[in-house]
PDB file of C-alpha atoms in Angstrom:
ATOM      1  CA  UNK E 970     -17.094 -67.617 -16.756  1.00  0.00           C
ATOM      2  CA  UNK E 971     -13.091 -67.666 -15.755  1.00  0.00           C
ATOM      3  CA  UNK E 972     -12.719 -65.604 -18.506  1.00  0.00           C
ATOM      4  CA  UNK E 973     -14.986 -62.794 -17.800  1.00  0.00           C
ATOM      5  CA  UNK E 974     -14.021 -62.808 -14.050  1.00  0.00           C
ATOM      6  CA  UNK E 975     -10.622 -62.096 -15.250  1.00  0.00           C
ATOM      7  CA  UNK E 976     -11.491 -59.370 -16.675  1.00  0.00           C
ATOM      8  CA  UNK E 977     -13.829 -57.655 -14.646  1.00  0.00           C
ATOM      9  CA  UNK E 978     -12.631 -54.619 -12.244  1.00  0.00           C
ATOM     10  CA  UNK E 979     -12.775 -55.443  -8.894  1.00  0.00           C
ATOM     11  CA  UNK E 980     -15.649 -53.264  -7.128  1.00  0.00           C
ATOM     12  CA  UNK E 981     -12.568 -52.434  -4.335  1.00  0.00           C
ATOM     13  CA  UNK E 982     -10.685 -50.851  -7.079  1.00  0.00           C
ATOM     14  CA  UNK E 983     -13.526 -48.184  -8.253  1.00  0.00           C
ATOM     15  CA  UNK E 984     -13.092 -45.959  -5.189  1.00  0.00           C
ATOM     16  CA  UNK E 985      -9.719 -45.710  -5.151  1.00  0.00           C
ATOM     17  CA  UNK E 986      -9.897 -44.999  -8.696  1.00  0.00           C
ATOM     18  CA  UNK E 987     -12.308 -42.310  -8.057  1.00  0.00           C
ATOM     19  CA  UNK E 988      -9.900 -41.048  -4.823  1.00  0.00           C
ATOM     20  CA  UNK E 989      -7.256 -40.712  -7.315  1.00  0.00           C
ATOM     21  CA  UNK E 990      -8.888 -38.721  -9.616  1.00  0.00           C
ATOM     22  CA  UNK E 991     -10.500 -36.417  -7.290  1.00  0.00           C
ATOM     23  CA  UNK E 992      -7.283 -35.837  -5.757  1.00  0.00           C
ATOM     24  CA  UNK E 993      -5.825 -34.919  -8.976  1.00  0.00           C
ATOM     25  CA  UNK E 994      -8.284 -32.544  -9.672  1.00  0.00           C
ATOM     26  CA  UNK E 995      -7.784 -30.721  -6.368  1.00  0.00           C
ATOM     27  CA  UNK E 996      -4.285 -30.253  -6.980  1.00  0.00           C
ATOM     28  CA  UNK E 997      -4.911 -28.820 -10.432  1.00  0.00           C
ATOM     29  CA  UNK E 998      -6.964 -26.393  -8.604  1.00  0.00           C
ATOM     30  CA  UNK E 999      -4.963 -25.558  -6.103  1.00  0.00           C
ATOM     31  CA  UNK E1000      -2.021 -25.180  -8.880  1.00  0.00           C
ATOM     32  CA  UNK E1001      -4.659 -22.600 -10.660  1.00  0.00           C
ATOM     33  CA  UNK E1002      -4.690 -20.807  -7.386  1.00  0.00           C
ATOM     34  CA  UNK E1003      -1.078 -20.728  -7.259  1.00  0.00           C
ATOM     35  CA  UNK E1004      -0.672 -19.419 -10.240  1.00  0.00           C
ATOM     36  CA  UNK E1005      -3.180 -16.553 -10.243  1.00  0.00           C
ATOM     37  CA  UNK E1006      -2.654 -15.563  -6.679  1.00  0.00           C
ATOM     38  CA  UNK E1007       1.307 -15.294  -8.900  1.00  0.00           C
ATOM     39  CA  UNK E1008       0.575 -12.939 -11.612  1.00  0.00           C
ATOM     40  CA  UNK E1009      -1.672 -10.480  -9.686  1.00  0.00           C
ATOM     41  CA  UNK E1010       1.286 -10.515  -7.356  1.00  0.00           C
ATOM     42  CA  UNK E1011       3.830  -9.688 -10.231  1.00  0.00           C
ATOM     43  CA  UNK E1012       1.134  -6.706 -11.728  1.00  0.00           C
ATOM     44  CA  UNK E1013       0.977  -5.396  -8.708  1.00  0.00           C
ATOM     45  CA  UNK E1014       5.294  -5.088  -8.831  1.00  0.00           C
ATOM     46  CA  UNK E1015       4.819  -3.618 -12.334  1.00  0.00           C
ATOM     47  CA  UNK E1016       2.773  -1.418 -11.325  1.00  0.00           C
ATOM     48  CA  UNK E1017       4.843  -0.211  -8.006  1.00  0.00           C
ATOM     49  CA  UNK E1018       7.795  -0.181 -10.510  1.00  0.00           C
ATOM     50  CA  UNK E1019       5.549   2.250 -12.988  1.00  0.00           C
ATOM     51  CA  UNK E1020       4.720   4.724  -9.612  1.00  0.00           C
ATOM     52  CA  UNK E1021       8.294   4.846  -9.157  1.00  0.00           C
ATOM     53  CA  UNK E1022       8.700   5.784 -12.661  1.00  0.00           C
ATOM     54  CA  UNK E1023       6.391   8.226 -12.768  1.00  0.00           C
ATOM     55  CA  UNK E1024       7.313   9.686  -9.672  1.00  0.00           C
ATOM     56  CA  UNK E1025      11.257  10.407 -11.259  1.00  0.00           C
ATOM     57  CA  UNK E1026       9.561  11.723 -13.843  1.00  0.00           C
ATOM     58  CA  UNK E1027       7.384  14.237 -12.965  1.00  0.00           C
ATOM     59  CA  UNK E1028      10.588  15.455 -10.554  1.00  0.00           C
ATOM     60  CA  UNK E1029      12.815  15.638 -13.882  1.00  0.00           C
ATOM     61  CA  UNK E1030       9.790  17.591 -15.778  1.00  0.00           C
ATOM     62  CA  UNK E1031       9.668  20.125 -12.613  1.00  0.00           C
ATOM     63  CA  UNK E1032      13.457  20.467 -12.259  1.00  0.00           C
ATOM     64  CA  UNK E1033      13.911  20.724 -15.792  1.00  0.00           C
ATOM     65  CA  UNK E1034      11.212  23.657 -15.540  1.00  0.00           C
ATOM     66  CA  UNK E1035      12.653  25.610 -12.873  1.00  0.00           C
ATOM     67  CA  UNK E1036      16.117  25.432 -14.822  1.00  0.00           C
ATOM     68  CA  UNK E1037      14.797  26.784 -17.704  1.00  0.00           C
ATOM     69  CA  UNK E1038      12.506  29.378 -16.605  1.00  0.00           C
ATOM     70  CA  UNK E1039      15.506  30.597 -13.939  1.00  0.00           C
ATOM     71  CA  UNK E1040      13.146  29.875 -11.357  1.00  0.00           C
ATOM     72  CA  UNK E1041      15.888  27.445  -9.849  1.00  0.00           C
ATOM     73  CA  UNK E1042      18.365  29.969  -9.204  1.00  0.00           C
ATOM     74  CA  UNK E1043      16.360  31.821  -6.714  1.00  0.00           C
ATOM     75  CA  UNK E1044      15.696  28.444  -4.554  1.00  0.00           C
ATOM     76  CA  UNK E1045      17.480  27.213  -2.211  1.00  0.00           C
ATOM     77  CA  UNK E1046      18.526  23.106  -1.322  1.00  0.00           C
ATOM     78  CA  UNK E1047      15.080  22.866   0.658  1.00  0.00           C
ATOM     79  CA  UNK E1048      12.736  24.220  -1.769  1.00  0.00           C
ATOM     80  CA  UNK E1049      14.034  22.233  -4.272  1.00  0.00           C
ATOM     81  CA  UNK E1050      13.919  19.052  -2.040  1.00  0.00           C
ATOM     82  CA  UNK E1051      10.633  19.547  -1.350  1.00  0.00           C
ATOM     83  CA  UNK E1052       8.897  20.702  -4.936  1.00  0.00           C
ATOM     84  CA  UNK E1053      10.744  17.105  -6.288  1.00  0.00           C
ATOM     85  CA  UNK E1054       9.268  15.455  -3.256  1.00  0.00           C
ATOM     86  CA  UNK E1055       5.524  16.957  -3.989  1.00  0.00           C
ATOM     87  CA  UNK E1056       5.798  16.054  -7.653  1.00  0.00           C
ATOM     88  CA  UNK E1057       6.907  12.595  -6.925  1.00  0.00           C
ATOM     89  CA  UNK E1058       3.871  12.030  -4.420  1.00  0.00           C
ATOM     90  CA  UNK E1059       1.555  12.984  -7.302  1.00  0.00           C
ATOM     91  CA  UNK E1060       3.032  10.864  -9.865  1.00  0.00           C
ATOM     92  CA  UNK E1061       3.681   8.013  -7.834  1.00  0.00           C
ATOM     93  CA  UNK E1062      -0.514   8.743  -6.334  1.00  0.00           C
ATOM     94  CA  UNK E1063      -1.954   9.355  -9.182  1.00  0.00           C
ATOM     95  CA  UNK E1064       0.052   5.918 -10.915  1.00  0.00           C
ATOM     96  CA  UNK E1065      -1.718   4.180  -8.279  1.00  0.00           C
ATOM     97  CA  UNK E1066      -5.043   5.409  -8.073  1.00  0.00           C
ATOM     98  CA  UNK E1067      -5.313   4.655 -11.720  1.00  0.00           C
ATOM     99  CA  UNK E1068      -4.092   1.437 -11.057  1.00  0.00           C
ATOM    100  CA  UNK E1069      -6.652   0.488  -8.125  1.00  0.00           C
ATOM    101  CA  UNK E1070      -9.314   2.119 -10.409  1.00  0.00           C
ATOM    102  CA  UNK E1071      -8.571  -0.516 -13.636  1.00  0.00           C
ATOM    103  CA  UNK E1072      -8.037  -3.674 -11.898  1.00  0.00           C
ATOM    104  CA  UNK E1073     -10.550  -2.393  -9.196  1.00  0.00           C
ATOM    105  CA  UNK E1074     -13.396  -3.158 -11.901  1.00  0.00           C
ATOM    106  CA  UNK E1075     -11.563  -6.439 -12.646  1.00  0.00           C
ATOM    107  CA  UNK E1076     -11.609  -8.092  -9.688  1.00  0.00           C
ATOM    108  CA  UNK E1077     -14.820  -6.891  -8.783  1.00  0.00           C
ATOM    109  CA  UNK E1078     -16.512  -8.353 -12.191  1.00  0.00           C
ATOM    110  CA  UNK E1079     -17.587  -4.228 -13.130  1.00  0.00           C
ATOM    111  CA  UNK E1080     -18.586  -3.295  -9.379  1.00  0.00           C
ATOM    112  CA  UNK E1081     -15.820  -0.860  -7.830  1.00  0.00           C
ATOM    113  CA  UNK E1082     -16.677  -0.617  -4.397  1.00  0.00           C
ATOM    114  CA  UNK E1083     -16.372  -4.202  -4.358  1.00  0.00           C
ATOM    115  CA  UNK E1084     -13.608  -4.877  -6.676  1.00  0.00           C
ATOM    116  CA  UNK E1085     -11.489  -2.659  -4.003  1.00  0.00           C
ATOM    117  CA  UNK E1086     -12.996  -4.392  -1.171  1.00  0.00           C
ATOM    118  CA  UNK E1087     -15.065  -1.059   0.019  1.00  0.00           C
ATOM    119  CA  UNK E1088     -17.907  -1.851   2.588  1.00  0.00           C
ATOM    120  CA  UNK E1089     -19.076  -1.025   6.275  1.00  0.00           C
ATOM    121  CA  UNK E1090     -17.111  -2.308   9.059  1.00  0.00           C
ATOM    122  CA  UNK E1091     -17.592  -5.663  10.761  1.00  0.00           C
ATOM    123  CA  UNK E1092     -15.573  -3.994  14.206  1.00  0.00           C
ATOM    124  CA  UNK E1093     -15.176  -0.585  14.880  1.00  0.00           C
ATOM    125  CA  UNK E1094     -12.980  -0.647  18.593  1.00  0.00           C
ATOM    126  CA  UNK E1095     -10.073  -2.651  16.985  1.00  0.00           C
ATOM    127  CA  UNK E1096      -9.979   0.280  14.708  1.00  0.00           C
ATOM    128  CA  UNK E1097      -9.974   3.040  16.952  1.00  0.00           C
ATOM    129  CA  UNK E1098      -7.397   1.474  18.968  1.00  0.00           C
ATOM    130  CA  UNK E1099      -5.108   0.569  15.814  1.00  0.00           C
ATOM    131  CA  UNK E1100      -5.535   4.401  15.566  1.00  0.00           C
ATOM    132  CA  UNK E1101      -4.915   5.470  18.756  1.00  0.00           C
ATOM    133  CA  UNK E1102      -1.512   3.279  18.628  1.00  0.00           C
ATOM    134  CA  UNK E1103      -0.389   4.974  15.337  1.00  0.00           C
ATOM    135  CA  UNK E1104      -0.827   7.806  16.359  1.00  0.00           C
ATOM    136  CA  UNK E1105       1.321   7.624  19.479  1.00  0.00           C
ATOM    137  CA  UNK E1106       4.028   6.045  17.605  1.00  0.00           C
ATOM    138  CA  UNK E1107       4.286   8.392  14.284  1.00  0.00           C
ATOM    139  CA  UNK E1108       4.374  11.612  16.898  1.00  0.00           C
ATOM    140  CA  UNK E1109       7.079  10.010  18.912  1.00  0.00           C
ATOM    141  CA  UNK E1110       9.303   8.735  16.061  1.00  0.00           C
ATOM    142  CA  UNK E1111       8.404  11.920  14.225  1.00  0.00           C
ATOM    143  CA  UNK E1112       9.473  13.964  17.662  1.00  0.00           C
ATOM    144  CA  UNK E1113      12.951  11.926  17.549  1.00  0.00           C
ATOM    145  CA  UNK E1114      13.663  13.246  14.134  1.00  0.00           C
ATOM    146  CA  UNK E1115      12.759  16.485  14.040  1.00  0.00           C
ATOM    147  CA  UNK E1116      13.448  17.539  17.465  1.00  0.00           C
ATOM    148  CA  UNK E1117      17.212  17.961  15.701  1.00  0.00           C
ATOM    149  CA  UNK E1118      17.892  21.837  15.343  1.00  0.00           C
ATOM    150  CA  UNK E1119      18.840  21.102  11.853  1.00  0.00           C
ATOM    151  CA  UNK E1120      15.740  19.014  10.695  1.00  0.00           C
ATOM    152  CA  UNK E1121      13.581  21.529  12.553  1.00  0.00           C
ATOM    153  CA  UNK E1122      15.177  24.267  10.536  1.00  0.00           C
ATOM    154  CA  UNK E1123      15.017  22.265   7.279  1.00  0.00           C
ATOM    155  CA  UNK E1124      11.203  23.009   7.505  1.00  0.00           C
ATOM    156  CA  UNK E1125      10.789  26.345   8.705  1.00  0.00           C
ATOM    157  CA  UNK E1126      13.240  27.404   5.825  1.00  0.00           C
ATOM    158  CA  UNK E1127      11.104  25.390   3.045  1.00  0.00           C
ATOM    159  CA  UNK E1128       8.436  28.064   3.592  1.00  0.00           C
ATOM    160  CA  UNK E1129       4.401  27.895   4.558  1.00  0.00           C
ATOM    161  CA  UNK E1130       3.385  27.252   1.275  1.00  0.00           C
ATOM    162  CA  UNK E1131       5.416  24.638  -0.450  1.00  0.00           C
ATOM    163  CA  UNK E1132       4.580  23.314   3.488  1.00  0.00           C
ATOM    164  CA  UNK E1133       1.026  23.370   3.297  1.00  0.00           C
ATOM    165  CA  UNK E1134       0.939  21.503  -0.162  1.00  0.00           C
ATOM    166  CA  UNK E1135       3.095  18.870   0.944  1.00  0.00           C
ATOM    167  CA  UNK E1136       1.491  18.273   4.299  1.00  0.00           C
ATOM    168  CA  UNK E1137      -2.228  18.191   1.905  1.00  0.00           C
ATOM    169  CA  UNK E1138      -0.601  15.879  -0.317  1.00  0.00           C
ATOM    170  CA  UNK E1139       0.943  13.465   2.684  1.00  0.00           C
ATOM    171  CA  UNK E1140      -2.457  13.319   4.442  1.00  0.00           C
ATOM    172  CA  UNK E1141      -4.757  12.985   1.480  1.00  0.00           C
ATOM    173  CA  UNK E1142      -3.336  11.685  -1.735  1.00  0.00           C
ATOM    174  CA  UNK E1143      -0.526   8.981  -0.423  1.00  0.00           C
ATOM    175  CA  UNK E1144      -3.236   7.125   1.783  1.00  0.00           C
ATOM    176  CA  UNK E1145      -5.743   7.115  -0.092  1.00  0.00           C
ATOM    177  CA  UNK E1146      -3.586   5.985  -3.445  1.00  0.00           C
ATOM    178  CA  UNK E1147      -2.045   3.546  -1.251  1.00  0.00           C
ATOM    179  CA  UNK E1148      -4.122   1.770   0.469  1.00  0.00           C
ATOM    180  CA  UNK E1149      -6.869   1.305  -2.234  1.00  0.00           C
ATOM    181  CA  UNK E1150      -4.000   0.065  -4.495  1.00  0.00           C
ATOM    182  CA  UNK E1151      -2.466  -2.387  -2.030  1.00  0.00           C
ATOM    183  CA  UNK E1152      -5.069  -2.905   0.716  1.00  0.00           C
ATOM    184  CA  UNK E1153      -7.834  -2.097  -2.122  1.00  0.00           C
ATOM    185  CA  UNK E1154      -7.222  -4.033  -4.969  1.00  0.00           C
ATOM    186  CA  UNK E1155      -4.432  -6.304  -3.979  1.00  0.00           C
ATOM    187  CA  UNK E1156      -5.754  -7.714  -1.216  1.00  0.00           C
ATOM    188  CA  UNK E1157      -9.874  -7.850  -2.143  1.00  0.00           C
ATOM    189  CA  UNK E1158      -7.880  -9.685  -5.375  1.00  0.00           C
ATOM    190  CA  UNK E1159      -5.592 -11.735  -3.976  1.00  0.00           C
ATOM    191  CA  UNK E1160      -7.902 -12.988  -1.118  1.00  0.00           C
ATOM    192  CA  UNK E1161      -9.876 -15.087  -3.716  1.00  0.00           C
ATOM    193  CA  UNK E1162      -6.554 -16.805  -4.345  1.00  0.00           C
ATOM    194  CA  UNK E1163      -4.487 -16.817  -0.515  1.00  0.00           C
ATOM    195  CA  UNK E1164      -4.856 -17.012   3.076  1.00  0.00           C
ATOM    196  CA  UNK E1165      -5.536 -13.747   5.012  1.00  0.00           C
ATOM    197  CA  UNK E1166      -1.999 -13.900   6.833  1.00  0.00           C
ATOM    198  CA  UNK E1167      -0.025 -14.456   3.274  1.00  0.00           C
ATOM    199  CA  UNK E1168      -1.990 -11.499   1.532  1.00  0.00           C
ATOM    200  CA  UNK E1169      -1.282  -9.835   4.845  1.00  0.00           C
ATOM    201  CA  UNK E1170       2.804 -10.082   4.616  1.00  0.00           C
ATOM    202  CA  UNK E1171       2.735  -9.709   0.206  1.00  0.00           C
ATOM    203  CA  UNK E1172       0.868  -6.682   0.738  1.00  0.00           C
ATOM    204  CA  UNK E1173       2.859  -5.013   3.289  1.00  0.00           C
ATOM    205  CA  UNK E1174       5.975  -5.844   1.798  1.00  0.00           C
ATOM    206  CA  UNK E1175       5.286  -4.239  -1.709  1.00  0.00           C
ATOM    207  CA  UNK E1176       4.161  -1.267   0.737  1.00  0.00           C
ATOM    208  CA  UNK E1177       7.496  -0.994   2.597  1.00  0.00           C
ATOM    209  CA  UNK E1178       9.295  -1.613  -0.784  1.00  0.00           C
ATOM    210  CA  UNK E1179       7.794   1.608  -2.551  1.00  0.00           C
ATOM    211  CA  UNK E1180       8.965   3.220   0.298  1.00  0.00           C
ATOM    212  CA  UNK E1181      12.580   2.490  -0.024  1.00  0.00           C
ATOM    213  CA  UNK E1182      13.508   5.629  -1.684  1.00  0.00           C
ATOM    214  CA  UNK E1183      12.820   7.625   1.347  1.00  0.00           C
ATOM    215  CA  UNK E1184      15.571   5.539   3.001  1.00  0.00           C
ATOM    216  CA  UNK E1185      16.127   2.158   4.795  1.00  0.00           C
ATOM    217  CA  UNK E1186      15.643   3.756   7.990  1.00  0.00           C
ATOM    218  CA  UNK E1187      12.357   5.517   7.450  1.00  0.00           C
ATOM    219  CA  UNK E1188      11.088   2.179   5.581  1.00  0.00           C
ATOM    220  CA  UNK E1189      12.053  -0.056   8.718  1.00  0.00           C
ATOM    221  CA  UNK E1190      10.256   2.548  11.060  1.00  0.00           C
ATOM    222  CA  UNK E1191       7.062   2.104   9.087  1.00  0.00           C
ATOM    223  CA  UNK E1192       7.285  -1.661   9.668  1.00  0.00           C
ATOM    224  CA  UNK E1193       4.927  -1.578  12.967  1.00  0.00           C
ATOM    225  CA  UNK E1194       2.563   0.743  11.062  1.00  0.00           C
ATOM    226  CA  UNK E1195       2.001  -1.593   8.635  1.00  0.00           C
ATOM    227  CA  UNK E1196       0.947  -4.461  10.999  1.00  0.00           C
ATOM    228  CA  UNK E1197      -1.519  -1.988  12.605  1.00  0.00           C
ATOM    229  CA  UNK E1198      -2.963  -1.214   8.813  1.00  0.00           C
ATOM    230  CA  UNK E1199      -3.248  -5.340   7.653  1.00  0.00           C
ATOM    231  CA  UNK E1200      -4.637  -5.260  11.219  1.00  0.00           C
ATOM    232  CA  UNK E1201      -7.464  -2.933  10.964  1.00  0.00           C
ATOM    233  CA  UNK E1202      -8.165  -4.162   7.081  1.00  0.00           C
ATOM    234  CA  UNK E1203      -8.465  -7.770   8.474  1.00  0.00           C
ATOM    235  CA  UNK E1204     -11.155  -7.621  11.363  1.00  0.00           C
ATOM    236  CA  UNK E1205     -12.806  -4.526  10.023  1.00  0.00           C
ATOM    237  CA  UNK E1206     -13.290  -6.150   6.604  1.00  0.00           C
ATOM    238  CA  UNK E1207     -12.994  -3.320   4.718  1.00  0.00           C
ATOM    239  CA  UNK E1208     -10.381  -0.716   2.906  1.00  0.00           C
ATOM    240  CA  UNK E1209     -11.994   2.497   4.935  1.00  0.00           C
ATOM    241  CA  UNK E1210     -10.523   1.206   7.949  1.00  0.00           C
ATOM    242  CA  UNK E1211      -7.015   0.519   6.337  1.00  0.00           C
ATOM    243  CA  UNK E1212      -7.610   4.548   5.266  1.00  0.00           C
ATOM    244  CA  UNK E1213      -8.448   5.307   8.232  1.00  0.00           C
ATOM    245  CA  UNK E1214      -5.350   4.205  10.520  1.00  0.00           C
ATOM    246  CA  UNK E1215      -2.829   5.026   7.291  1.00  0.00           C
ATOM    247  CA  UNK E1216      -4.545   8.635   7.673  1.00  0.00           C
ATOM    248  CA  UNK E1217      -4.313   9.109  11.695  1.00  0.00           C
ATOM    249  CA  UNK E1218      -0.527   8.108  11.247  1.00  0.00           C
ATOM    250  CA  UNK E1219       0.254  10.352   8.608  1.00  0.00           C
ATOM    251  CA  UNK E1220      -1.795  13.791  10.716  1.00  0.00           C
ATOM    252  CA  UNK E1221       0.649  12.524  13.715  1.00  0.00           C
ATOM    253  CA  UNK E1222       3.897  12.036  11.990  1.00  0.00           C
ATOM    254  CA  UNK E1223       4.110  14.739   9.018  1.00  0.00           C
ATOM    255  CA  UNK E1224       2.069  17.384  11.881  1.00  0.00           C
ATOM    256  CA  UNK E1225       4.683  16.986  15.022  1.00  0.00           C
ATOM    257  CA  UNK E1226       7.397  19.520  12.971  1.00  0.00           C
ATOM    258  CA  UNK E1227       5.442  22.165  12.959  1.00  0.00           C
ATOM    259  CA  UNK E1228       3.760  22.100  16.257  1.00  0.00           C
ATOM    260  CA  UNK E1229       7.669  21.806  17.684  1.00  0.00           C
ATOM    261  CA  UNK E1230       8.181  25.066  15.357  1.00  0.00           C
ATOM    262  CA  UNK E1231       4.836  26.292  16.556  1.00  0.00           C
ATOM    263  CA  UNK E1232       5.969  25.696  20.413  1.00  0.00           C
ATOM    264  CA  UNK E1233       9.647  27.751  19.823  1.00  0.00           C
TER     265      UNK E1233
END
């Protein structure tokens, strides 16, 4: 009887047993998490790398065209400027709207809409206001750069055209490649993985970072108008309202140069 008391576990022992074990299992999961929430972040920096990419190289393939058909020589500094800037836009948008498109189905198991986190909105008014605020801000920063003679002068020399394309391109293409790649994809993705505020800061941090090129300056100023977009995408619920505000901005700030050459 000594013998068998010996041993037997004591009942006190089980749970803790079964505490232990069920602890270890949660932090396997949570590990998983980790981990996944970790390599959608690094495809989404191979794929901001590959925009970039494309974006030089649709520039070289245009400059490398003008040189050879003598177009270049009849240009001048601004034209250029802005035909390398237009072809980067599309190969840098188009990078990313493929992008959004493939791991769109992933994440949402052959359903696009909802692998890119597409739906009505939950609230409309913190929308409109996000948009209102934008708006204010990208004509007033976009005022203080281009009320300069020689920024103002930059565009009227570029000529309507190449103008018209680019301001198309600004208001159309970059938000909507942008935001259903990073508050599309990325953040419907990584929300299965993350809290709201992390995916919040990861997303708009890749965002500022693909706009480094344009300068540090211009990529710091855009720092409030990404709160306002996380913003919008969090109590709406949805991409459109990410769009949305990233659109409104865009009208306000790429629009103010020509109504100050408009009002001369």
């Amino acid at each position: 009887m000594s013998a068998i008391s010996d041993e037997t576990v004591p009942p006190a022992a089980m749970p803790e047993r079964g505490f232990d074990a069920g602890a270890a299992a949660v932090d396997v999961a949570a590990g998983r998490v980790r981990k996944t929430g970790l390599r959608l972040l690094v495809r989404a920096i191979l794929w901001c790398l590959g925009a970039v990419f494309f974006a030089g190289i649709t520039g070289f393939a245009a400059g490398f065209s003008l040189s050879v058909t003598g177009i270049k020589l009849g240009l001048t500094p601004g034209h250029l400027n802005t035909i390398y800037y237009i072809c980067g836009l599309v190969g840098a948008g188009g990078t990313l709207l493929y992008a959004a498109r493939r791991n769109g189905r992933i994440a949402g198991d052959g359903d696009l809409r909802r692998g890119l986190g597409d739906g009505p909105m939950r609230r409309v008014w913190p929308v409109i206001l996000l948009a209102v605020g934008v708006a204010i801000y990208g004509s007033l920063v976009s005022y203080a750069v281009f009320r300069q003679p020689a920024m103002l002068r930059g565009v009227a020399e570029t000529g309507w055209l190449l103008n018209i394309l680019l301001v198309a391109l600004a208001i159309l293409l970059a938000p909507l490649a942008e935001e259903l790649f990073f508050r599309g994809w990325l953040w419907t993705a990584l929300r299965q993985h993350w809290a709201a505020p992390l995916v919040a800061l990861v997303t708009s941090l890749l965002w500022l970072g693909l706009h480094l090129p344009d300068g540090v300056g211009r990529t710091l100023a855009l720092i409030p108008v990404a709160v306002c977009i996380v913003l919008a995408r969090h109590f709406a619920g949805t991409v459109s309202a990410a769009l949305a505000v990233h659109i409104v901005y865009n009208i306000f700030s790429v629009g103010m140069p020509f109504l100050l050459l408009a009002a001369r």
